[in-house]
Amino acid sequence: QLLDRRSMSRRIRKAYLDFFAGKGHSVIAGASLVPDNDPTVLFTTAGMHPLVPYLMGEAHPAGKRLCDAQLCVRTQDIDEVGDNTHLTCFEMMGNWSLGDYFKKGAIEMSFEFLTKVLGIPLEKFAVTCFEGDSDAPRDNESADIWHSLGVPRERIGFLPKAKNWWGPAGKTGPCGPDTEMFYWVGPSELPPAGSNPATDDPNWMEIWNDVFMQYNKKEDGTFEPLAQQNVDTGMGLERVAAVLQKVSNVYETDSLKKILAKVLELRKSTDALKDIEVKAARIMTDHLKAATFMIADGVKPSNVDQGYVLRRLIRRAIRSARQLGLNAEQGLCSFVSSEVIATYASAYPKLRQKEDEIRATLDTEEQQFSKALHEGQKQFDKLTEPLQKGQIIDGQSVFHLYDTYGFPVELTKEMATERELKIDEAGFAAAFEAHQKLSRAGAEKRFAGGLADTSDETTKLHTATHLLNQALRTVLGDHVFQKGSNITAERLRFDFSHPDKMTPEQIKKAEELVNEAIKADAPVSYSVMTVDEAKAQGAIGVFGDKYGEKVKVYTMGTFSKEICGGPHVARTGMLGSFKIQKEESSSSGVRRIKAIVSGGPAKIEVAGEKN
């Protein structure tokens, strides 16, 4: 039944979770695409992101063995989207060991699931392991385990850190070698003798990765063994579906194929698709799937952060529709999005719940982009009016059309050709590269703390958000709930539901309440309980599909009781003092506070479980 192609992806997802549940893993809910309390990434790019506190040593309420299906968004390979394997939006199946089993257990379970449950033939299977360097030895242990399971030595490749090592996410923290699993996708039925991903990379498709977090990278750049060794794995659902359905690319798998067909419904021509049109249709499929999920998780198009990525994806999809010659009138994006919702709503009910909001957001963005293109057309006309046939539009002007009005260089080139003009493509590339360097520099500065920035300062600020949340509910009312949080070592940013700008008196009162809670030096501890028990005790939490069966509830004296993963300081007095720096609008019905803490001990203690 697993090989029923009409519902392959759904069956793989269920088979994976059932398999690992049978191996003693707790099935946990996937997290939102927008990470909680993590300033280092705009989106959840891997299943391990929501689990960072637990990989760092916090006790997870569901135990030491976990598994889930996590929707992810990655845009670093956006220019590759449209080929056979790359997507910006995909599902990652994952299983974790938090100080429980390690290499042998992880590899044996991976091998059993792939070869026994999914039936992948051993003769089309290969792996890679870490080749070793001055920081850590060659991972012969993993290679020997694979060989003992029946993988021939010639199908085991060794690769350097760039390929077979994970982390740390920041400058310091957990890291270690990984072993990757591959399926043969070469031109021949079976791989030739001696072929493996280390020697014949293009013909092997990665489908799974087991990461062994066995080292801690210290500030001086040296590595030391971790006291708690963890396993973090990730299996790409779409890639495995492609393997089992025996199709040449992920866009022909059951789920994505339905969305692609919806895109092509709008096409007027019955001619065979050209290569550029194939890529355009795939881009629309991927980008509108990603946009649909982002909006369902509360992201709105804007010019910053997650909203900027969403806007870029929507506009890139619309531009791809132009390449396909589609009728790109109002409602094109929501027309395709309806198929995304129909395909994935059974696994992600939030899509159906937010369908009206998704459609309205896409329609509005289409309208705004149409206006931007209209304004850009006027700018283009003004720019080219003095030019004669055969002359060149300078690269900086081409970049201005791209950056300000959303004109891709291909569109400007097309319009220039219509007027028998040329564009300075090299000049555009130089301007674009200069822009990219500035963006990268800003990102490096912003994300310098690393994914797992659980320093004393961020722990203090994380704790302060709990006190602030309760203070706001006391001052403004019980309609206040956390809508987002972003914490760096310097400040906290807290988004909350409230329709109006806070008055100076309200801001002052909220600040006073937090400082009174700090001055009380109340103990901070947590208890593990069911969601129903947490509700009964009055714990704050946006209840729904976010939490698993068991949750951690942090109590701060008699002032605050809230569901959270941690970590937090052991006593409120360790925060020193609290100061609200700014209160502003975040989006419709959502306000934002930026605040700092200062003083307190140089070295904190972390809250533990309540006895």
Coordinates of C-alpha atoms in Angstrom, one line a residue:
Q1 CA 0.0 0.0 0.0
L2 CA 2.9 2.4 0.6
L3 CA 3.7 2.4 -3.1
D4 CA 0.2 3.8 -4.0
R5 CA 1.5 6.8 -6.1
R6 CA -1.7 8.8 -5.6
S7 CA -0.9 9.4 -1.9
M8 CA 2.8 8.5 -1.7
S9 CA 3.9 11.6 0.3
R10 CA 1.2 11.2 2.9
R11 CA 2.0 7.5 3.2
I12 CA 5.8 8.1 3.6
R13 CA 5.1 10.7 6.3
K14 CA 2.8 8.3 8.2
A15 CA 5.2 5.3 7.7
Y16 CA 8.1 7.3 9.1
L17 CA 6.3 8.5 12.2
D18 CA 4.8 5.1 12.9
F19 CA 8.2 3.4 12.5
F20 CA 10.0 5.7 14.9
A21 CA 7.1 5.7 17.4
G22 CA 7.5 1.9 17.3
K23 CA 11.2 2.4 18.2
G24 CA 10.3 4.4 21.4
H25 CA 10.2 7.9 19.9
S26 CA 7.6 10.5 20.9
V27 CA 5.9 12.0 17.9
I28 CA 6.0 15.8 18.4
A29 CA 4.2 18.6 16.5
G30 CA 6.2 20.4 13.8
A31 CA 7.0 24.0 14.7
S32 CA 5.9 27.2 13.0
L33 CA 7.9 28.4 9.9
V34 CA 8.7 31.5 12.0
P35 CA 11.0 30.5 14.8
D36 CA 10.3 31.5 18.4
N37 CA 12.9 33.5 20.2
D38 CA 15.6 32.9 17.5
P39 CA 17.1 36.0 15.9
T40 CA 19.6 34.1 13.8
V41 CA 17.3 32.8 11.1
L42 CA 14.2 34.2 9.4
F43 CA 12.5 30.8 9.0
T44 CA 12.7 27.3 10.4
T45 CA 15.2 25.7 8.0
A46 CA 15.5 22.3 9.7
G47 CA 13.7 20.2 12.3
M48 CA 16.3 20.8 14.9
H49 CA 15.7 24.6 15.1
P50 CA 12.8 24.3 17.6
L51 CA 14.8 21.7 19.6
V52 CA 18.0 23.8 20.2
P53 CA 17.4 24.2 24.0
Y54 CA 17.0 20.5 24.3
L55 CA 20.1 19.7 22.2
M56 CA 21.9 22.1 24.6
G57 CA 20.8 20.1 27.6
E58 CA 17.3 21.2 28.6
A59 CA 15.0 18.2 29.3
H60 CA 12.3 17.8 26.7
P61 CA 8.8 17.0 28.2
A62 CA 8.3 14.2 25.6
G63 CA 11.5 12.4 26.6
K64 CA 14.9 11.6 25.0
R65 CA 13.7 10.1 21.8
L66 CA 11.7 12.4 19.4
C67 CA 10.4 12.4 15.8
D68 CA 8.4 14.7 13.7
A69 CA 7.5 16.1 10.2
Q70 CA 8.8 19.6 9.9
L71 CA 7.9 22.1 7.2
C72 CA 11.0 24.1 6.2
V73 CA 11.9 27.1 4.1
R74 CA 15.4 27.7 2.8
T75 CA 16.2 30.4 0.2
Q76 CA 20.0 30.1 0.0
D77 CA 19.5 27.9 -3.2
I78 CA 16.6 29.9 -4.6
D79 CA 18.4 30.3 -8.0
E80 CA 18.5 26.5 -8.3
V81 CA 14.8 26.1 -7.8
G82 CA 13.3 24.7 -10.9
D83 CA 15.9 22.0 -11.4
N84 CA 15.2 18.4 -10.5
T85 CA 15.8 18.5 -6.7
H86 CA 15.8 22.0 -5.2
L87 CA 12.9 23.6 -3.4
T88 CA 12.5 26.6 -1.1
C89 CA 9.6 24.9 0.7
F90 CA 9.9 21.2 1.7
E91 CA 9.1 18.7 4.4
M92 CA 11.9 17.3 6.5
M93 CA 11.3 14.1 8.5
G94 CA 13.4 13.9 11.6
N95 CA 14.3 11.8 14.6
W96 CA 16.4 12.8 17.5
S97 CA 18.2 11.2 20.4
L98 CA 18.9 13.6 23.3
G99 CA 21.7 11.7 25.1
D100 CA 20.2 8.3 24.4
Y101 CA 21.3 6.2 21.4
F102 CA 24.2 7.4 19.3
K103 CA 25.8 6.3 16.0
K104 CA 25.0 2.6 16.0
G105 CA 21.3 3.1 16.9
A106 CA 20.8 6.0 14.5
I107 CA 22.5 4.2 11.5
E108 CA 20.7 0.9 12.1
M109 CA 17.3 2.6 12.3
S110 CA 18.0 4.7 9.2
F111 CA 19.1 1.6 7.3
E112 CA 16.1 -0.5 8.4
F113 CA 13.5 2.2 7.5
L114 CA 15.0 2.8 4.0
T115 CA 15.6 -0.8 3.0
K116 CA 12.9 -2.7 4.9
V117 CA 10.0 -0.2 5.2
L118 CA 10.5 1.7 2.0
G119 CA 12.2 -1.1 0.1
I120 CA 15.0 0.8 -1.4
P121 CA 17.4 -1.7 -3.0
L122 CA 20.8 -2.0 -1.5
E123 CA 22.5 -2.0 -4.9
K124 CA 21.3 1.6 -5.5
F125 CA 22.3 2.8 -2.0
A126 CA 25.5 4.6 -0.9
V127 CA 26.7 6.7 2.0
T128 CA 29.4 9.2 2.9
C129 CA 31.2 9.8 6.2
F130 CA 33.5 12.4 7.6
E131 CA 37.1 12.0 6.3
G132 CA 38.8 13.6 9.4
D133 CA 41.0 16.6 9.9
S134 CA 43.1 18.2 12.7
D135 CA 40.0 18.9 14.8
A136 CA 38.4 15.4 14.7
P137 CA 39.5 11.9 13.5
R138 CA 38.1 10.1 10.4
D139 CA 34.7 8.6 11.2
N140 CA 35.6 5.0 10.7
E141 CA 33.1 4.0 13.4
S142 CA 30.1 5.1 11.2
A143 CA 31.7 3.5 8.1
D144 CA 32.2 0.2 9.9
I145 CA 28.5 0.2 11.1
W146 CA 27.3 0.8 7.5
H147 CA 29.6 -2.0 6.3
S148 CA 28.3 -4.4 9.0
L149 CA 24.8 -3.8 7.7
G150 CA 25.7 -4.9 4.2
V151 CA 26.8 -1.6 2.5
P152 CA 29.9 -2.5 0.3
R153 CA 33.1 -0.6 1.1
E154 CA 33.2 0.8 -2.4
R155 CA 29.8 2.5 -1.7
I156 CA 31.1 4.3 1.4
G157 CA 32.7 7.6 0.5
F158 CA 34.6 10.0 2.8
L159 CA 34.3 13.8 2.5
P160 CA 35.7 16.8 4.4
K161 CA 34.0 19.2 6.8
A162 CA 32.3 21.2 4.1
K163 CA 30.2 18.1 3.2
N164 CA 30.1 15.8 6.2
W165 CA 30.1 17.9 9.3
W166 CA 27.4 19.9 11.0
G167 CA 27.9 23.0 13.1
P168 CA 28.3 24.7 15.3
A169 CA 25.4 26.9 14.3
G170 CA 27.2 30.0 15.7
K171 CA 30.8 30.6 16.7
T172 CA 30.6 28.1 19.5
G173 CA 28.5 25.2 20.5
P174 CA 27.5 21.5 19.7
C175 CA 28.8 20.1 16.4
G176 CA 30.1 16.9 14.9
P177 CA 30.4 14.6 12.0
D178 CA 27.5 13.4 9.9
T179 CA 26.8 10.5 7.6
E180 CA 24.7 11.1 4.5
M181 CA 22.6 8.5 2.6
F182 CA 22.2 8.6 -1.2
Y183 CA 20.2 7.0 -4.0
W184 CA 21.5 6.2 -7.5
V185 CA 20.0 8.6 -10.1
G186 CA 22.7 8.1 -12.8
P187 CA 22.0 7.3 -16.5
S188 CA 22.6 3.5 -16.0
E189 CA 20.3 1.2 -14.2
L190 CA 22.9 0.4 -11.6
P191 CA 26.0 2.4 -10.5
P192 CA 29.3 1.2 -12.0
A193 CA 32.0 -0.4 -9.8
G194 CA 33.7 2.0 -7.5
S195 CA 31.0 4.7 -7.7
N196 CA 30.0 6.5 -4.6
P197 CA 29.0 10.1 -3.8
A198 CA 32.6 11.1 -3.0
T199 CA 33.8 10.1 -6.4
D200 CA 30.7 10.5 -8.6
D201 CA 28.6 13.2 -6.9
P202 CA 26.2 14.3 -9.8
N203 CA 24.7 10.8 -10.1
W204 CA 23.8 10.3 -6.5
M205 CA 20.9 12.1 -4.8
E206 CA 21.1 12.8 -1.0
I207 CA 17.9 11.6 0.8
W208 CA 18.9 11.5 4.5
N209 CA 21.4 12.9 6.9
D210 CA 22.4 11.6 10.4
V211 CA 24.3 14.2 12.4
F212 CA 26.3 13.1 15.5
M213 CA 26.7 16.0 17.9
Q214 CA 29.7 14.7 19.9
Y215 CA 31.9 17.8 20.2
N216 CA 31.6 21.3 21.6
K217 CA 33.5 24.0 19.8
K218 CA 35.0 26.4 22.3
E219 CA 35.7 30.2 22.0
D220 CA 39.4 29.5 21.4
G221 CA 38.5 27.4 18.3
T222 CA 39.3 24.0 19.9
F223 CA 36.9 21.1 20.2
E224 CA 36.1 19.1 23.3
P225 CA 33.8 16.0 23.7
L226 CA 30.3 16.8 24.7
A227 CA 28.9 15.4 28.0
Q228 CA 25.6 14.8 26.3
Q229 CA 25.9 13.3 22.8
N230 CA 22.9 13.9 20.6
V231 CA 21.7 12.6 17.2
D232 CA 19.9 14.9 14.8
T233 CA 18.6 13.5 11.5
G234 CA 16.8 14.9 8.5
M235 CA 15.1 13.0 5.6
G236 CA 13.7 15.0 2.7
L237 CA 10.2 13.8 2.1
E238 CA 9.9 15.1 -1.5
R239 CA 13.2 13.5 -2.5
V240 CA 12.3 10.1 -1.1
A241 CA 8.9 10.3 -2.8
A242 CA 10.7 10.9 -6.1
V243 CA 12.8 7.8 -5.5
L244 CA 9.9 5.6 -4.6
Q245 CA 7.7 6.8 -7.5
K246 CA 10.6 6.4 -9.9
V247 CA 10.3 9.9 -11.3
S248 CA 13.2 12.1 -12.5
N249 CA 12.4 15.1 -10.4
V250 CA 10.6 16.2 -7.2
Y251 CA 8.0 18.2 -9.2
E252 CA 6.6 14.9 -10.6
T253 CA 5.9 13.5 -7.1
D254 CA 2.2 13.1 -6.2
S255 CA 1.8 16.3 -4.1
L256 CA 3.8 18.8 -6.2
K257 CA 2.5 17.3 -9.5
K258 CA -1.0 18.4 -8.5
I259 CA 0.1 22.0 -7.9
L260 CA 2.1 22.1 -11.1
A261 CA -1.0 20.9 -13.0
K262 CA -3.0 23.8 -11.5
V263 CA -0.3 26.2 -12.8
L264 CA -0.6 24.8 -16.3
E265 CA -4.4 25.0 -16.3
L266 CA -3.9 28.7 -16.9
R267 CA -1.8 28.2 -20.0
K268 CA -3.5 29.0 -23.3
S269 CA -1.0 27.2 -25.6
T270 CA -1.0 23.5 -26.1
D271 CA 2.5 23.5 -27.5
A272 CA 5.2 21.5 -25.6
L273 CA 6.9 23.4 -22.9
K274 CA 10.3 24.9 -23.6
D275 CA 13.1 24.4 -21.0
I276 CA 12.6 28.0 -19.8
E277 CA 8.9 27.4 -19.4
V278 CA 9.4 24.2 -17.5
K279 CA 11.6 26.1 -15.0
A280 CA 9.0 28.9 -14.8
A281 CA 6.2 26.5 -14.0
R282 CA 8.3 24.8 -11.4
I283 CA 9.2 28.1 -9.8
M284 CA 5.5 29.0 -9.6
T285 CA 4.7 25.7 -8.0
D286 CA 7.4 25.9 -5.3
H287 CA 7.1 29.6 -4.6
L288 CA 3.3 29.7 -4.2
K289 CA 3.4 26.6 -2.0
A290 CA 6.0 28.4 0.2
A291 CA 4.0 31.6 0.2
T292 CA 0.8 29.8 1.2
F293 CA 2.4 28.2 4.2
M294 CA 4.2 31.4 5.2
I295 CA 0.9 33.4 5.3
A296 CA -0.8 30.6 7.2
D297 CA 1.9 31.0 9.9
G298 CA 1.2 34.8 10.1
V299 CA 3.8 36.3 7.7
K300 CA 2.7 39.4 5.7
P301 CA 4.4 40.8 2.7
S302 CA 6.7 43.7 3.6
N303 CA 10.1 45.1 2.9
V304 CA 11.9 43.6 5.9
D305 CA 12.7 40.1 7.3
Q306 CA 10.2 37.3 6.7
G307 CA 7.8 39.7 4.9
Y308 CA 10.5 40.6 2.4
V309 CA 11.2 36.9 1.6
L310 CA 7.4 36.3 1.2
R311 CA 7.1 39.3 -1.1
R312 CA 10.1 38.2 -3.2
L313 CA 8.6 34.7 -3.6
I314 CA 5.2 36.0 -4.7
R315 CA 6.6 38.5 -7.2
R316 CA 9.0 35.9 -8.5
A317 CA 6.1 33.6 -9.1
I318 CA 4.2 36.3 -10.9
R319 CA 7.2 37.1 -13.1
S320 CA 7.5 33.3 -13.9
A321 CA 3.8 33.4 -15.0
R322 CA 4.7 36.0 -17.5
Q323 CA 7.4 33.7 -18.9
L324 CA 4.8 31.0 -19.3
G325 CA 2.5 33.4 -21.1
L326 CA -0.2 32.8 -18.5
N327 CA -3.2 35.1 -18.0
A328 CA -1.7 36.9 -15.1
E329 CA -4.8 38.8 -14.0
Q330 CA -5.9 39.4 -10.5
G331 CA -6.3 36.1 -8.6
L332 CA -3.6 34.0 -10.3
C333 CA -1.7 33.3 -7.1
S334 CA -4.7 32.5 -5.0
F335 CA -5.9 30.2 -7.9
V336 CA -2.7 28.1 -7.5
S337 CA -2.7 28.4 -3.8
S338 CA -6.1 26.7 -3.6
E339 CA -4.5 23.5 -4.8
V340 CA -1.7 23.9 -2.2
I341 CA -4.4 24.0 0.4
A342 CA -6.4 21.1 -1.0
T343 CA -3.2 19.0 -1.2
Y344 CA -1.7 19.7 2.2
A345 CA -4.7 20.6 4.5
S346 CA -5.1 17.0 5.8
A347 CA -1.6 17.1 7.2
Y348 CA -1.6 20.9 8.0
P349 CA -5.2 21.9 9.0
K350 CA -4.1 25.5 9.6
L351 CA -4.1 26.0 5.8
R352 CA -7.9 25.4 5.6
Q353 CA -8.4 27.5 8.7
K354 CA -6.5 30.5 7.2
E355 CA -7.7 30.0 3.6
D356 CA -9.6 33.4 3.4
E357 CA -6.6 35.2 4.8
I358 CA -4.2 33.5 2.5
R359 CA -6.3 34.3 -0.6
A360 CA -6.8 37.9 0.5
T361 CA -3.1 38.4 1.1
L362 CA -2.0 37.0 -2.2
D363 CA -4.6 39.1 -4.1
T364 CA -3.5 42.3 -2.4
E365 CA 0.1 41.6 -3.1
E366 CA -0.7 41.0 -6.8
Q367 CA -2.4 44.3 -6.9
Q368 CA 0.5 46.1 -5.3
F369 CA 3.0 44.4 -7.6
S370 CA 0.9 45.4 -10.6
K371 CA 1.1 49.0 -9.5
A372 CA 4.9 48.7 -9.0
L373 CA 5.3 47.3 -12.5
H374 CA 3.2 50.2 -13.9
E375 CA 5.4 52.7 -12.1
G376 CA 8.5 50.9 -13.3
Q377 CA 7.2 51.0 -16.8
K378 CA 7.0 54.7 -16.6
Q379 CA 10.5 54.9 -15.2
F380 CA 11.7 52.6 -18.1
D381 CA 10.0 54.8 -20.6
K382 CA 11.7 57.9 -19.1
L383 CA 15.0 56.2 -19.0
T384 CA 14.9 55.0 -22.6
E385 CA 13.3 58.0 -24.3
P386 CA 16.6 59.7 -25.1
L387 CA 18.3 56.5 -26.3
Q388 CA 18.7 55.6 -30.0
K389 CA 18.4 52.1 -31.5
G390 CA 21.4 49.9 -30.6
Q391 CA 22.3 52.0 -27.6
I392 CA 22.9 50.4 -24.1
I393 CA 21.0 51.0 -20.9
D394 CA 23.6 51.3 -18.1
G395 CA 23.8 48.6 -15.5
Q396 CA 23.1 50.8 -12.5
S397 CA 19.8 51.9 -14.1
V398 CA 18.9 48.3 -14.8
F399 CA 19.6 47.5 -11.1
H400 CA 17.5 50.4 -10.0
L401 CA 14.5 48.9 -12.0
Y402 CA 15.2 45.6 -10.3
D403 CA 15.7 46.9 -6.7
T404 CA 12.9 49.5 -6.7
Y405 CA 10.2 48.2 -9.0
G406 CA 10.8 44.5 -8.9
F407 CA 11.9 44.2 -12.6
P408 CA 14.1 41.2 -13.1
V409 CA 17.0 41.8 -15.5
E410 CA 15.3 39.4 -18.0
L411 CA 12.2 41.6 -18.1
T412 CA 14.2 44.8 -18.6
K413 CA 16.2 43.0 -21.3
E414 CA 12.9 41.9 -23.0
M415 CA 11.5 45.4 -22.9
A416 CA 14.8 46.8 -24.2
T417 CA 14.8 44.4 -27.1
E418 CA 11.3 45.5 -28.1
R419 CA 12.8 49.0 -28.6
E420 CA 15.9 47.7 -30.3
L421 CA 18.1 48.6 -27.3
K422 CA 20.6 46.6 -25.2
I423 CA 21.4 46.4 -21.5
D424 CA 24.7 46.4 -19.7
E425 CA 24.4 43.0 -18.1
A426 CA 27.9 43.1 -16.7
G427 CA 27.2 46.4 -15.1
F428 CA 24.0 45.1 -13.6
A429 CA 25.8 42.0 -12.2
A430 CA 28.4 44.3 -10.6
A431 CA 25.7 46.5 -9.0
F432 CA 23.8 43.4 -7.8
E433 CA 27.0 41.9 -6.3
A434 CA 27.7 45.1 -4.4
H435 CA 24.2 45.0 -3.1
Q436 CA 24.6 41.3 -2.0
K437 CA 27.8 42.1 -0.2
L438 CA 26.1 44.8 1.9
S439 CA 23.3 42.4 2.6
R440 CA 25.7 39.6 3.7
A441 CA 27.6 42.0 5.9
G442 CA 24.4 43.1 7.6
A443 CA 23.3 39.5 8.0
E444 CA 26.7 38.5 9.5
K445 CA 26.4 41.3 12.0
R446 CA 22.9 40.5 12.9
F447 CA 23.3 36.8 13.2
A448 CA 26.7 36.8 14.9
G449 CA 25.3 35.1 18.0
G450 CA 24.6 31.9 16.2
L451 CA 21.5 29.7 16.3
A452 CA 22.1 28.3 19.7
D453 CA 22.9 31.6 21.4
T454 CA 22.0 30.6 25.0
S455 CA 24.3 33.0 26.7
D456 CA 23.6 34.4 30.1
E457 CA 22.3 37.6 28.5
T458 CA 19.8 35.9 26.2
T459 CA 18.7 33.7 29.0
K460 CA 18.0 36.8 31.1
L461 CA 16.1 38.4 28.3
H462 CA 14.1 35.3 27.5
T463 CA 13.0 35.2 31.2
A464 CA 12.1 38.9 31.0
T465 CA 9.6 38.2 28.2
H466 CA 7.6 36.1 30.6
L467 CA 7.4 38.9 33.1
L468 CA 6.6 41.4 30.4
N469 CA 3.9 39.2 29.0
Q470 CA 2.1 39.0 32.3
A471 CA 2.6 42.7 33.0
L472 CA 1.0 43.6 29.7
R473 CA -2.0 41.3 30.5
T474 CA -2.3 43.0 33.9
V475 CA -2.2 46.5 32.4
L476 CA -4.0 46.0 29.1
G477 CA -6.2 43.0 29.6
D478 CA -6.4 39.2 29.0
H479 CA -6.7 39.7 25.3
V480 CA -2.9 40.1 25.2
F481 CA -1.0 37.1 23.9
Q482 CA 2.5 36.7 22.6
K483 CA 2.6 37.0 18.8
G484 CA 6.3 36.8 18.3
S485 CA 9.7 37.2 20.1
N486 CA 13.2 38.0 18.9
I487 CA 16.1 38.0 21.3
T488 CA 19.7 39.0 20.9
A489 CA 22.4 39.4 23.5
E490 CA 21.6 43.2 23.6
R491 CA 17.8 43.4 23.7
L492 CA 14.4 41.6 23.5
R493 CA 11.7 42.3 21.0
F494 CA 8.3 41.2 22.0
D495 CA 5.2 41.3 19.8
F496 CA 1.7 41.0 21.4
S497 CA -1.9 41.3 20.4
H498 CA -3.4 44.7 21.2
P499 CA -5.3 47.0 18.9
D500 CA -4.1 50.4 20.1
K501 CA -0.9 52.3 20.8
M502 CA 0.0 52.1 24.5
T503 CA -0.1 55.3 26.4
P504 CA 3.0 56.6 28.3
E505 CA 1.2 55.7 31.5
Q506 CA 0.5 52.1 30.4
I507 CA 4.2 51.7 29.3
K508 CA 5.4 53.0 32.7
K509 CA 3.0 50.8 34.6
A510 CA 4.1 47.6 32.7
E511 CA 7.7 48.5 33.3
E512 CA 7.1 49.0 37.0
L513 CA 5.3 45.6 37.3
V514 CA 8.2 43.8 35.7
N515 CA 10.8 45.5 38.0
E516 CA 8.7 44.7 41.1
A517 CA 8.7 41.0 40.0
I518 CA 12.5 41.2 39.6
K519 CA 12.9 42.9 43.0
A520 CA 10.9 40.2 44.6
D521 CA 13.7 37.7 43.6
A522 CA 11.1 35.0 43.1
P523 CA 12.2 31.4 42.4
V524 CA 11.9 30.2 38.8
S525 CA 11.2 26.5 38.1
Y526 CA 9.3 24.3 35.7
S527 CA 7.0 21.3 35.8
V528 CA 6.1 18.9 33.1
M529 CA 2.4 18.3 32.6
T530 CA -0.3 17.8 30.0
V531 CA -1.7 20.7 28.0
D532 CA -5.1 20.2 29.8
E533 CA -3.3 20.4 33.2
A534 CA -1.5 23.6 32.1
K535 CA -4.8 25.1 31.1
A536 CA -6.4 24.1 34.4
Q537 CA -3.5 25.8 36.3
G538 CA -4.0 29.0 34.3
A539 CA -0.8 28.9 32.4
I540 CA -0.4 31.3 29.5
G541 CA -0.1 29.8 26.1
V542 CA -1.6 30.1 22.6
F543 CA -3.2 26.7 22.7
G544 CA -3.8 24.7 19.5
D545 CA -1.6 22.4 17.4
K546 CA 1.6 24.1 18.6
Y547 CA 2.2 21.9 21.6
G548 CA 2.7 18.2 22.1
E549 CA 1.0 16.0 24.7
K550 CA 3.4 17.1 27.4
V551 CA 4.6 20.6 28.0
K552 CA 7.0 22.5 30.3
V553 CA 5.3 25.2 32.4
Y554 CA 7.6 27.7 34.0
T555 CA 6.5 29.4 37.2
M556 CA 8.0 32.7 38.4
G557 CA 6.8 33.1 42.0
T558 CA 3.1 34.0 42.0
F559 CA 3.6 36.5 39.1
S560 CA 3.9 34.4 36.0
K561 CA 3.0 30.9 34.8
E562 CA 3.7 30.2 31.1
I563 CA 4.3 27.3 28.7
C564 CA 7.8 27.5 27.3
G565 CA 10.9 25.4 26.4
G566 CA 13.5 27.3 28.2
P567 CA 16.1 28.1 29.4
H568 CA 15.4 30.7 32.1
V569 CA 17.3 32.1 35.1
A570 CA 16.8 30.4 38.5
R571 CA 15.5 33.6 40.3
T572 CA 13.9 36.7 38.9
G573 CA 16.4 38.9 40.8
M574 CA 19.2 37.8 38.4
L575 CA 17.7 40.1 35.8
G576 CA 18.9 43.2 37.5
S577 CA 16.5 45.8 36.2
F578 CA 14.2 46.1 33.2
K579 CA 13.7 49.1 30.8
I580 CA 11.2 49.5 27.9
Q581 CA 13.0 51.4 25.1
K582 CA 10.3 51.5 22.5
E583 CA 6.6 50.6 21.8
E584 CA 5.4 50.6 18.2
S585 CA 3.1 48.9 15.7
S586 CA 4.2 45.6 14.3
S587 CA 1.2 44.8 12.1
S588 CA -2.5 45.2 12.2
G589 CA -3.7 44.4 15.7
V590 CA -0.2 43.6 16.9
R591 CA 2.1 45.9 18.9
R592 CA 5.8 45.6 19.5
I593 CA 8.0 46.4 22.5
K594 CA 11.8 46.6 22.6
A595 CA 13.4 46.4 26.0
I596 CA 16.7 45.7 27.8
V597 CA 17.8 44.3 31.1
S598 CA 20.9 45.5 33.0
G599 CA 22.8 44.7 36.1
G600 CA 22.3 41.4 37.9
P601 CA 25.1 38.8 38.6
A602 CA 27.8 38.3 36.0
K603 CA 27.1 34.5 36.1
I604 CA 23.6 33.2 36.3
E605 CA 22.0 29.9 37.4
V606 CA 19.5 28.2 35.2
A607 CA 16.0 27.2 36.4
G608 CA 15.5 23.5 37.1
E609 CA 12.5 21.2 37.4
K610 CA 10.3 21.7 40.4
N611 CA 10.4 18.9 42.9

